[in-house]
Short mmCIF file of C-alpha atoms and ligand atoms in Angstrom, two decimals:
data_model
loop_
_atom_site.label_atom_id
_atom_site.label_comp_id
_atom_site.label_asym_id
_atom_site.label_seq_id
_atom_site.Cartn_x
_atom_site.Cartn_y
_atom_site.Cartn_z
CA MET A 134 12.06 -7.06 23.17
CA THR A 135 13.08 -4.03 21.29
CA GLU A 136 11.09 -2.33 18.42
CA ASN A 137 13.58 -3.85 15.77
CA ASP A 138 12.14 -7.54 16.95
CA SER A 139 9.14 -7.32 16.18
CA ARG A 140 7.14 -10.59 14.87
CA PHE A 141 6.58 -8.66 11.43
CA LEU A 142 10.18 -6.71 10.76
CA LYS A 143 11.90 -10.48 11.78
CA ALA A 144 9.27 -12.05 8.63
CA CYS A 145 10.00 -9.21 6.53
CA ARG A 146 13.71 -10.18 7.11
CA GLY A 147 13.04 -13.93 6.68
CA GLU A 148 14.28 -14.70 10.03
CA GLU A 149 12.23 -17.49 12.48
CA VAL A 150 8.91 -16.23 14.17
CA ASP A 151 6.89 -17.35 16.75
CA CYS A 152 3.94 -17.53 14.34
CA THR A 153 2.85 -15.55 11.38
CA PRO A 154 2.42 -11.83 11.56
CA ILE A 155 -0.47 -10.16 10.18
CA TRP A 156 -1.51 -6.68 8.83
CA PHE A 157 -4.37 -5.41 6.31
CA MET A 158 -4.38 -2.97 3.94
CA ARG A 159 -6.43 -0.49 4.21
CA GLN A 160 -7.29 -1.73 8.22
CA ALA A 161 -8.10 2.06 9.12
CA GLY A 162 -11.24 2.74 7.45
CA ARG A 163 -14.88 2.51 7.25
CA TYR A 164 -15.73 -1.00 8.11
CA MET A 165 -15.33 0.25 11.46
CA GLN A 166 -17.55 2.31 13.68
CA GLU A 167 -14.65 4.03 15.19
CA TYR A 168 -13.96 5.28 12.39
CA LEU A 169 -17.22 6.48 11.13
CA LYS A 170 -17.99 8.02 13.54
CA LEU A 171 -14.96 10.46 13.15
CA ARG A 172 -15.75 10.61 9.45
CA GLU A 173 -19.11 12.31 10.53
CA LYS A 174 -16.91 15.37 12.39
CA HIS A 175 -14.29 15.37 9.92
CA THR A 176 -13.50 15.07 5.52
CA LEU A 177 -11.23 12.82 4.71
CA LEU A 178 -8.49 15.01 3.86
CA GLU A 179 -8.92 16.27 7.25
CA LEU A 180 -8.16 13.03 8.88
CA CYS A 181 -4.95 12.67 6.91
CA THR A 182 -3.56 15.85 7.54
CA GLN A 183 -4.10 16.69 11.50
CA PRO A 184 -1.50 14.60 12.83
CA ASP A 185 -3.36 14.01 16.16
CA LEU A 186 -6.78 12.68 13.96
CA ALA A 187 -4.41 10.76 12.02
CA LYS A 188 -3.02 9.02 14.87
CA GLU A 189 -6.09 8.26 16.28
CA VAL A 190 -7.54 6.60 13.10
CA THR A 191 -3.61 4.70 12.65
CA LEU A 192 -4.14 3.02 16.14
CA GLN A 193 -7.97 2.06 15.64
CA PRO A 194 -7.38 -1.20 14.36
CA ILE A 195 -4.12 -1.30 16.67
CA ARG A 196 -6.79 -1.12 20.11
CA ARG A 197 -9.45 -3.28 18.37
CA PHE A 198 -7.32 -6.42 16.86
CA ASP A 199 -4.34 -8.38 17.53
CA LEU A 200 -2.13 -7.02 14.71
CA ASP A 201 1.49 -6.83 14.15
CA ALA A 202 1.57 -4.02 12.41
CA ALA A 203 0.15 -0.29 12.17
CA ILE A 204 0.24 1.61 9.05
CA VAL A 205 0.23 5.48 9.12
CA PHE A 206 -2.72 6.79 8.02
CA ALA A 207 -2.91 8.84 4.81
CA ASP A 208 -3.34 8.31 1.14
CA ILE A 209 -1.48 8.03 -1.70
CA LEU A 210 -2.63 11.37 -3.43
CA LEU A 211 -1.26 13.81 -0.74
CA PRO A 212 2.06 14.53 -2.31
CA LEU A 213 0.28 15.32 -5.53
CA LYS A 214 0.45 18.68 -3.64
CA SER A 215 4.21 18.22 -4.12
CA MET A 216 3.67 18.33 -7.96
CA GLY A 217 0.47 21.18 -7.95
CA VAL A 218 -2.09 19.29 -8.64
CA GLY A 219 -5.29 20.07 -7.02
CA PHE A 220 -7.52 17.16 -6.06
CA ASP A 221 -10.60 16.46 -3.61
CA PHE A 222 -12.28 13.17 -2.41
CA VAL A 223 -15.74 13.01 -3.60
CA LYS A 224 -18.16 11.16 -2.13
CA GLY A 225 -19.59 8.02 -3.55
CA GLN A 226 -16.60 8.68 -6.51
CA GLY A 227 -13.06 8.81 -4.81
CA PRO A 228 -10.65 10.66 -5.60
CA VAL A 229 -11.21 13.43 -8.57
CA ILE A 230 -8.16 15.53 -9.89
CA HIS A 231 -9.19 19.03 -10.61
CA HIS A 232 -7.16 19.47 -13.98
CA PRO A 233 -5.94 15.96 -14.83
CA VAL A 234 -2.75 16.00 -16.65
CA ARG A 235 -3.18 14.51 -20.21
CA SER A 236 -0.67 16.49 -22.52
CA PRO A 237 3.03 17.02 -22.52
CA GLU A 238 2.04 21.00 -21.75
CA ASP A 239 0.12 19.56 -18.73
CA VAL A 240 3.58 17.38 -17.72
CA ALA A 241 5.86 20.67 -18.43
CA LYS A 242 3.71 22.63 -16.05
CA LEU A 243 4.31 20.39 -13.17
CA HIS A 244 6.71 21.47 -10.45
CA VAL A 245 9.15 19.28 -7.90
CA GLY A 246 8.16 21.25 -4.50
CA ASP A 247 9.53 19.81 -1.31
CA PRO A 248 7.43 16.72 0.13
CA GLU A 249 9.36 17.18 3.67
CA GLU A 250 7.65 20.40 4.11
CA ASP A 251 4.47 19.81 2.26
CA LEU A 252 3.59 16.73 3.78
CA LYS A 253 5.09 17.54 7.06
CA CYS A 254 1.67 16.59 8.93
CA VAL A 255 2.32 12.72 7.69
CA LEU A 256 6.22 12.94 9.27
CA GLU A 257 4.47 14.39 11.97
CA THR A 258 1.57 11.72 12.71
CA LEU A 259 4.52 8.66 12.27
CA GLY A 260 6.44 10.25 15.23
CA LEU A 261 3.31 10.50 17.27
CA VAL A 262 2.04 6.99 16.68
CA ARG A 263 5.77 5.71 17.31
CA SER A 264 5.48 6.75 20.88
CA GLU A 265 2.39 5.09 21.62
CA LEU A 266 2.70 2.36 20.29
CA ASP A 267 3.95 -1.25 21.59
CA PRO A 268 7.42 -2.08 20.33
CA LYS A 269 6.29 -5.23 19.47
CA ILE A 270 4.21 -3.60 16.99
CA ALA A 271 6.06 -2.25 13.56
CA LEU A 272 4.88 1.16 12.25
CA ILE A 273 4.71 1.11 8.07
CA GLY A 274 4.89 4.01 6.05
CA PHE A 275 3.70 4.19 2.36
CA ALA A 276 3.45 5.65 -1.15
CA GLY A 277 1.91 5.08 -4.30
CA ALA A 278 4.48 3.92 -7.10
CA PRO A 279 4.90 6.18 -9.99
CA PHE A 280 2.91 4.18 -11.93
CA THR A 281 -0.46 3.95 -9.88
CA VAL A 282 0.08 7.90 -8.94
CA ALA A 283 0.64 8.94 -12.50
CA SER A 284 -2.72 7.07 -13.42
CA TYR A 285 -4.84 9.26 -10.91
CA MET A 286 -3.38 12.42 -12.50
CA ILE A 287 -3.56 11.41 -15.92
CA GLU A 288 -7.15 9.53 -15.63
CA GLY A 289 -8.40 12.17 -13.14
CA GLY A 290 -9.61 9.71 -10.82
CA TYR A 291 -10.67 6.06 -10.85
CA SER A 292 -10.28 3.92 -14.50
CA ARG A 293 -11.08 0.75 -16.12
CA ASN A 294 -8.66 0.88 -19.02
CA PHE A 295 -6.32 3.27 -18.50
CA LEU A 296 -6.41 4.75 -21.61
CA HIS A 297 -5.52 8.11 -21.27
CA THR A 298 -2.87 6.80 -19.46
CA LYS A 299 -1.91 4.64 -21.90
CA ARG A 300 -2.28 6.85 -24.50
CA LEU A 301 0.42 9.34 -23.16
CA MET A 302 2.55 6.75 -22.53
CA TYR A 303 2.75 5.67 -26.18
CA SER A 304 2.44 8.66 -28.15
CA HIS A 305 4.77 11.14 -26.00
CA PRO A 306 7.56 8.91 -24.62
CA GLU A 307 9.06 12.02 -23.58
CA ALA A 308 6.35 13.56 -21.59
CA TRP A 309 5.86 10.34 -19.95
CA GLN A 310 9.50 10.04 -18.96
CA ARG A 311 9.47 13.80 -17.21
CA LEU A 312 6.33 12.82 -15.42
CA MET A 313 8.01 10.05 -14.07
CA GLU A 314 10.88 11.29 -13.25
CA THR A 315 8.92 13.91 -11.27
CA THR A 316 6.98 11.45 -9.93
CA SER A 317 9.71 9.04 -8.31
CA GLU A 318 11.74 11.87 -7.36
CA ILE A 319 8.93 13.47 -5.12
CA MET A 320 7.88 9.15 -3.36
CA ALA A 321 11.73 9.24 -2.90
CA ARG A 322 12.21 12.49 -0.90
CA TYR A 323 8.76 11.83 0.83
CA LEU A 324 9.70 7.93 1.59
CA THR A 325 13.17 8.88 2.83
CA ALA A 326 11.32 11.25 4.85
CA GLN A 327 8.70 8.88 6.65
CA ILE A 328 12.03 6.41 7.58
CA GLU A 329 13.74 9.60 9.18
CA ALA A 330 10.30 10.31 11.05
CA GLY A 331 9.75 6.48 12.47
CA ALA A 332 8.50 4.26 9.62
CA GLN A 333 10.20 0.29 10.26
CA ALA A 334 9.21 -0.50 6.90
CA ILE A 335 8.29 1.04 3.64
CA GLN A 336 5.34 -0.26 1.57
CA LEU A 337 5.33 0.85 -2.26
CA PHE A 338 1.31 0.50 -3.38
CA ASP A 339 1.72 -0.32 -7.42
CA SER A 340 -2.08 -1.06 -7.29
CA TRP A 341 -2.77 -0.86 -10.66
CA VAL A 342 -0.06 -1.48 -12.67
CA GLY A 343 -1.16 -4.95 -13.33
CA CYS A 344 -2.85 -3.66 -16.50
CA LEU A 345 0.31 -3.54 -18.35
CA GLU A 346 1.70 -6.00 -20.24
CA PRO A 347 5.17 -7.00 -18.99
CA GLU A 348 7.09 -4.97 -22.04
CA ASP A 349 5.90 -2.20 -20.81
CA TYR A 350 6.40 -2.50 -17.31
CA ARG A 351 9.53 -2.79 -18.17
CA ARG A 352 10.22 -0.19 -20.39
CA TYR A 353 7.77 2.71 -19.20
CA VAL A 354 7.84 1.76 -15.20
CA LEU A 355 10.69 -0.65 -14.12
CA PRO A 356 13.23 1.90 -13.95
CA TYR A 357 11.16 4.78 -11.95
CA SER A 358 10.33 2.42 -9.31
CA GLN A 359 13.81 0.91 -9.08
CA LYS A 360 15.20 4.82 -8.58
CA ILE A 361 12.42 4.95 -5.80
CA PHE A 362 14.19 1.57 -4.24
CA ALA A 363 17.74 2.29 -4.72
CA ARG A 364 17.32 5.51 -2.56
CA LEU A 365 15.97 3.80 0.19
CA LYS A 366 18.19 0.79 0.32
CA PRO A 367 21.36 2.61 2.32
CA TYR A 368 18.38 2.78 5.55
CA SER A 369 18.22 -1.40 5.29
CA VAL A 370 14.65 -0.96 6.44
CA PRO A 371 12.14 -4.03 4.47
CA LEU A 372 10.70 -2.56 1.27
CA LEU A 373 7.16 -4.10 0.44
CA HIS A 374 6.46 -3.49 -3.03
CA PHE A 375 2.68 -4.12 -3.92
CA GLY A 376 0.36 -4.31 -6.49
CA THR A 377 -2.43 -6.13 -8.10
CA GLY A 378 -3.12 -8.86 -11.00
CA THR A 379 0.81 -8.74 -11.24
CA ALA A 380 1.23 -12.76 -11.72
CA THR A 381 3.25 -11.90 -15.34
CA LEU A 382 5.13 -9.01 -13.69
CA LEU A 383 6.07 -10.63 -10.52
CA GLU A 384 10.12 -10.95 -11.37
CA LEU A 385 10.25 -7.45 -13.04
CA MET A 386 8.99 -6.21 -10.05
CA LYS A 387 11.16 -7.90 -8.65
CA GLU A 388 14.14 -6.82 -10.45
CA ALA A 389 12.56 -3.35 -9.85
CA GLY A 390 13.08 -3.25 -5.93
CA GLY A 391 11.79 -4.18 -2.69
CA THR A 392 12.92 -6.96 0.36
CA VAL A 393 9.33 -7.99 0.47
CA MET A 394 6.78 -9.07 -2.31
CA GLY A 395 3.19 -8.29 -2.27
CA VAL A 396 0.69 -10.51 -4.07
CA ASP A 397 -3.11 -10.86 -4.71
CA TRP A 398 -4.82 -13.90 -4.60
CA ARG A 399 -4.90 -14.49 -8.62
CA ILE A 400 -1.87 -16.27 -8.25
CA SER A 401 -0.95 -18.65 -5.30
CA LEU A 402 1.61 -17.94 -2.69
CA LYS A 403 3.33 -21.59 -3.59
CA GLU A 404 3.50 -20.10 -7.01
CA ALA A 405 4.83 -16.72 -6.94
CA ARG A 406 7.44 -18.19 -4.11
CA SER A 407 8.42 -20.72 -6.88
CA ARG A 408 8.66 -17.73 -9.59
CA LEU A 409 10.54 -15.34 -6.99
CA GLY A 410 12.64 -17.72 -5.25
CA SER A 411 12.44 -19.02 -1.55
CA ASN A 412 14.44 -16.41 -0.17
CA THR A 413 12.29 -13.67 -1.17
CA PRO A 414 9.82 -12.83 1.51
CA ILE A 415 6.16 -12.62 0.49
CA GLN A 416 3.23 -10.60 1.65
CA GLY A 417 -0.65 -11.88 0.99
CA ASN A 418 -2.74 -13.10 -0.13
CA LEU A 419 -6.68 -13.32 0.92
CA ASP A 420 -9.04 -12.70 -1.13
CA PRO A 421 -10.70 -9.01 1.01
CA VAL A 422 -14.22 -10.65 -0.40
CA ALA A 423 -13.55 -13.73 1.76
CA LEU A 424 -14.49 -11.66 4.43
CA PHE A 425 -18.34 -11.35 3.64
CA ALA A 426 -18.50 -14.96 3.61
CA PRO A 427 -19.70 -17.43 6.11
CA PRO A 428 -17.03 -18.49 9.01
CA THR A 429 -16.60 -22.09 7.36
CA TYR A 430 -15.61 -20.97 4.22
CA LEU A 431 -13.33 -18.39 5.27
CA GLU A 432 -11.64 -20.48 8.07
CA GLU A 433 -11.08 -22.80 4.91
CA LYS A 434 -9.35 -19.85 3.07
CA VAL A 435 -7.51 -18.33 5.85
CA ASP A 436 -6.03 -22.17 6.13
CA GLN A 437 -5.66 -22.30 2.25
CA VAL A 438 -3.27 -19.43 2.21
CA LEU A 439 -1.48 -20.93 5.53
CA GLU A 440 -0.86 -24.25 3.96
CA GLN A 441 0.35 -22.48 0.57
CA ALA A 442 3.19 -20.78 2.70
CA ASP A 443 4.24 -23.94 4.41
CA GLY A 444 5.13 -22.51 7.67
CA ARG A 445 8.05 -21.20 6.34
CA PRO A 446 10.20 -17.90 7.50
CA GLY A 447 9.32 -15.03 5.16
CA HIS A 448 5.48 -14.81 5.34
CA ILE A 449 3.34 -12.23 6.17
CA PHE A 450 -0.29 -12.60 6.11
CA ASN A 451 -2.50 -10.11 4.64
CA LEU A 452 -5.59 -9.78 2.06
CA GLY A 453 -4.65 -9.10 -1.74
CA HIS A 454 -5.72 -5.49 -1.61
CA GLY A 455 -7.19 -3.54 0.62
CA ILE A 456 -10.35 -4.02 2.87
CA LEU A 457 -13.48 -3.39 1.85
CA PRO A 458 -15.95 -0.88 3.34
CA GLU A 459 -18.62 -2.84 4.96
CA THR A 460 -16.44 -5.82 5.76
CA PRO A 461 -17.81 -7.26 8.86
CA VAL A 462 -16.28 -6.70 11.79
CA GLU A 463 -16.26 -10.25 13.64
CA ASN A 464 -14.45 -11.77 10.79
CA VAL A 465 -11.52 -9.80 10.76
CA GLU A 466 -11.33 -10.44 14.02
CA ALA A 467 -11.69 -13.95 13.75
CA VAL A 468 -8.78 -13.85 10.80
CA VAL A 469 -6.26 -12.84 12.82
CA GLU A 470 -7.16 -15.14 15.88
CA TRP A 471 -6.59 -18.05 13.65
CA VAL A 472 -3.83 -16.74 11.69
CA HIS A 473 -1.85 -16.25 15.14
CA ALA A 474 -3.30 -20.01 16.71
CA LYS A 475 -3.18 -21.75 13.52
CA SER A 476 0.68 -20.96 12.46
CA LYS A 477 2.08 -21.30 16.17
CA ARG A 478 5.36 -22.80 15.56
O1 LIG B 222 -4.05 1.28 4.63
C1 LIG B 222 -4.29 2.10 5.97
O2 LIG B 222 -5.48 1.87 7.05
C2 LIG B 222 -4.02 3.08 5.57
C3 LIG B 222 -4.62 4.30 4.94
C4 LIG B 222 -4.90 4.28 3.67
C5 LIG B 222 -5.78 5.18 2.74
N1 LIG B 222 -5.45 5.27 1.50
C6 LIG B 222 -6.73 5.50 3.59
C7 LIG B 222 -8.07 5.96 2.85
C8 LIG B 222 -3.85 3.99 2.13
C9 LIG B 222 -2.59 3.09 2.43
C10 LIG B 222 -4.20 4.25 1.04
C11 LIG B 222 -4.07 3.68 -0.04
C12 LIG B 222 -4.48 4.08 -1.42
N2 LIG B 222 -5.22 5.54 -1.61
C13 LIG B 222 -4.37 3.40 -2.66
C14 LIG B 222 -3.43 1.90 -2.80
C15 LIG B 222 -4.20 0.95 -2.04
C16 LIG B 222 -4.68 0.42 -3.02
O3 LIG B 222 -6.14 0.33 -2.05
O4 LIG B 222 -5.10 0.02 -4.28
C17 LIG B 222 -5.27 3.97 -3.52
C18 LIG B 222 -5.18 3.43 -5.26
C19 LIG B 222 -5.91 5.33 -2.67
C20 LIG B 222 -6.41 6.16 -3.64
C21 LIG B 222 -7.93 6.07 -3.57
N3 LIG B 222 -8.01 6.86 -1.87
C22 LIG B 222 -9.16 5.38 -3.54
C23 LIG B 222 -9.12 5.15 -4.83
C24 LIG B 222 -10.12 5.98 -2.50
C25 LIG B 222 -11.35 5.92 -3.10
C26 LIG B 222 -12.02 4.48 -2.80
C27 LIG B 222 -12.54 3.87 -1.60
O5 LIG B 222 -11.96 3.00 -0.78
O6 LIG B 222 -13.05 4.94 -1.31
C28 LIG B 222 -9.54 6.65 -1.49
C29 LIG B 222 -9.88 7.16 -0.36
C30 LIG B 222 -9.84 6.77 0.74
N4 LIG B 222 -8.06 6.59 1.22
C31 LIG B 222 -10.51 6.07 2.39
C32 LIG B 222 -9.55 5.80 3.21
C33 LIG B 222 -10.16 5.28 3.96
C34 LIG B 222 -12.27 5.74 2.03
C35 LIG B 222 -12.47 6.86 3.27
C36 LIG B 222 -13.25 7.63 3.30
O7 LIG B 222 -14.13 8.13 2.34
O8 LIG B 222 -13.70 7.79 4.44
#
C-alpha cells in the first residue's frame, strides 16, 4: 500500500473502502494516562512546540487504538505568534489572550509574520511523525478558521455569546475585514507549509462559527475561509471543513470550500447528505458525551451513525466535536473496534 491509498484518504476522496475509517478530533489529550504523564513534566506549549515531544503525543493514540489517521499535535492558537498576539494556556481556564484585540486601533497593530519561520516546530513535527507512521495511517495537518481564531483574539478566551466579536464585526466592518484578511493570509501560508512538510489532508476548524446567522456568515466569514481553501486547492489533498452547530450554515460552508464537510450530532448524517449532495464526503458525528454512557447505549449510538451513513463511500467516522477530558479510554477503544467491524463491506 502506498501512503496515498490509506482508508482515510480514499474515503475523503469518496472512493470505496474495505470498512469505514475512524479518527477522533482531540484524540491526543488528557483522557490518556500517557499524555497526563508527559504533562506532569511539560506545559502544553512545550508539548506543542518541541517536535520530539509533539511527535510522541501525536503517536500516543495511534499506538493505543486502531485509528486510521493521526493529527499533528499543535493548537489553533499557535499562529497568533505570527500576528504578534501574546497568549497562554491557564489551568482550569483554557486559553487567555494577554491583550485582546477589541478596537480598530488594536487591529491596525497586528502584523503579518512568517508562519513558516514562527511555526517551524510544527512543520518539523509533521516530518518526524510521517517518517514513523505506518503508510496505512494518514497524517492530518490543521489550523483554526479565521472566524474561530479571531473570536479568541477578540474575546480573550472562551466566550458564550461572542459579544465583543459580533460588536467589532457590526460596528467596524473595515477593521473586521482587515482582521479577517490578516488571519486568513497567515492560515493559508501556514497550511500550505504543512502540506509541503508532509500533511496528507488538512482540517480547518471553525468550531464556533455556528453562533452566526447565515447572512452574517456569508458577508463576514465566507470570503476569508474561501480564500484559504482556494490557496490549498492546487495541492489536491483532502480539505476537511468542520464546525459545530452549523446545521443552518452547511451549504454556505460548502460554498466557502473544503472537499469533506464535518458535522456535529445536532444534525443527522442523512439530512446533512441530502443538503450537501450525495457526492460530498461527510465526517462525523457521534456526540462526544456518548462516550461516557453505558456500553449498550454507546453501541446503539455507533450503530445509528453507521446506519445514517448507509455504507456509502465518503463517510469518515468521527465525533461531532473534540474528545473530552476524563473520557473512559475503554469506550474509545470499543468505538474504534465496532466501527471497523460493523462497517466491513
Ligand atoms: O486533535 C488532536 O489530538 C490535536 C491537538 C489539538 C489541540 N487543540 C491540543 C490541545 C487540536 C486539533 C486542537 C484544536 C483546538 N484548540 C480547537 C478546535 C477544536 C475544538 O475543540 O473546537 C480549539 C477551539 C482550540 C483552543 C483551545 N486549546 C482551547 C479552548 C483549549 C482549552 C480547553 C481544553 O480542552 O482544555 C485548548 C487547550 C488544548 N489544546 C488542550 C489540548 C490537548 C488541553 C490540554 C492540556 O491542558 O493539557
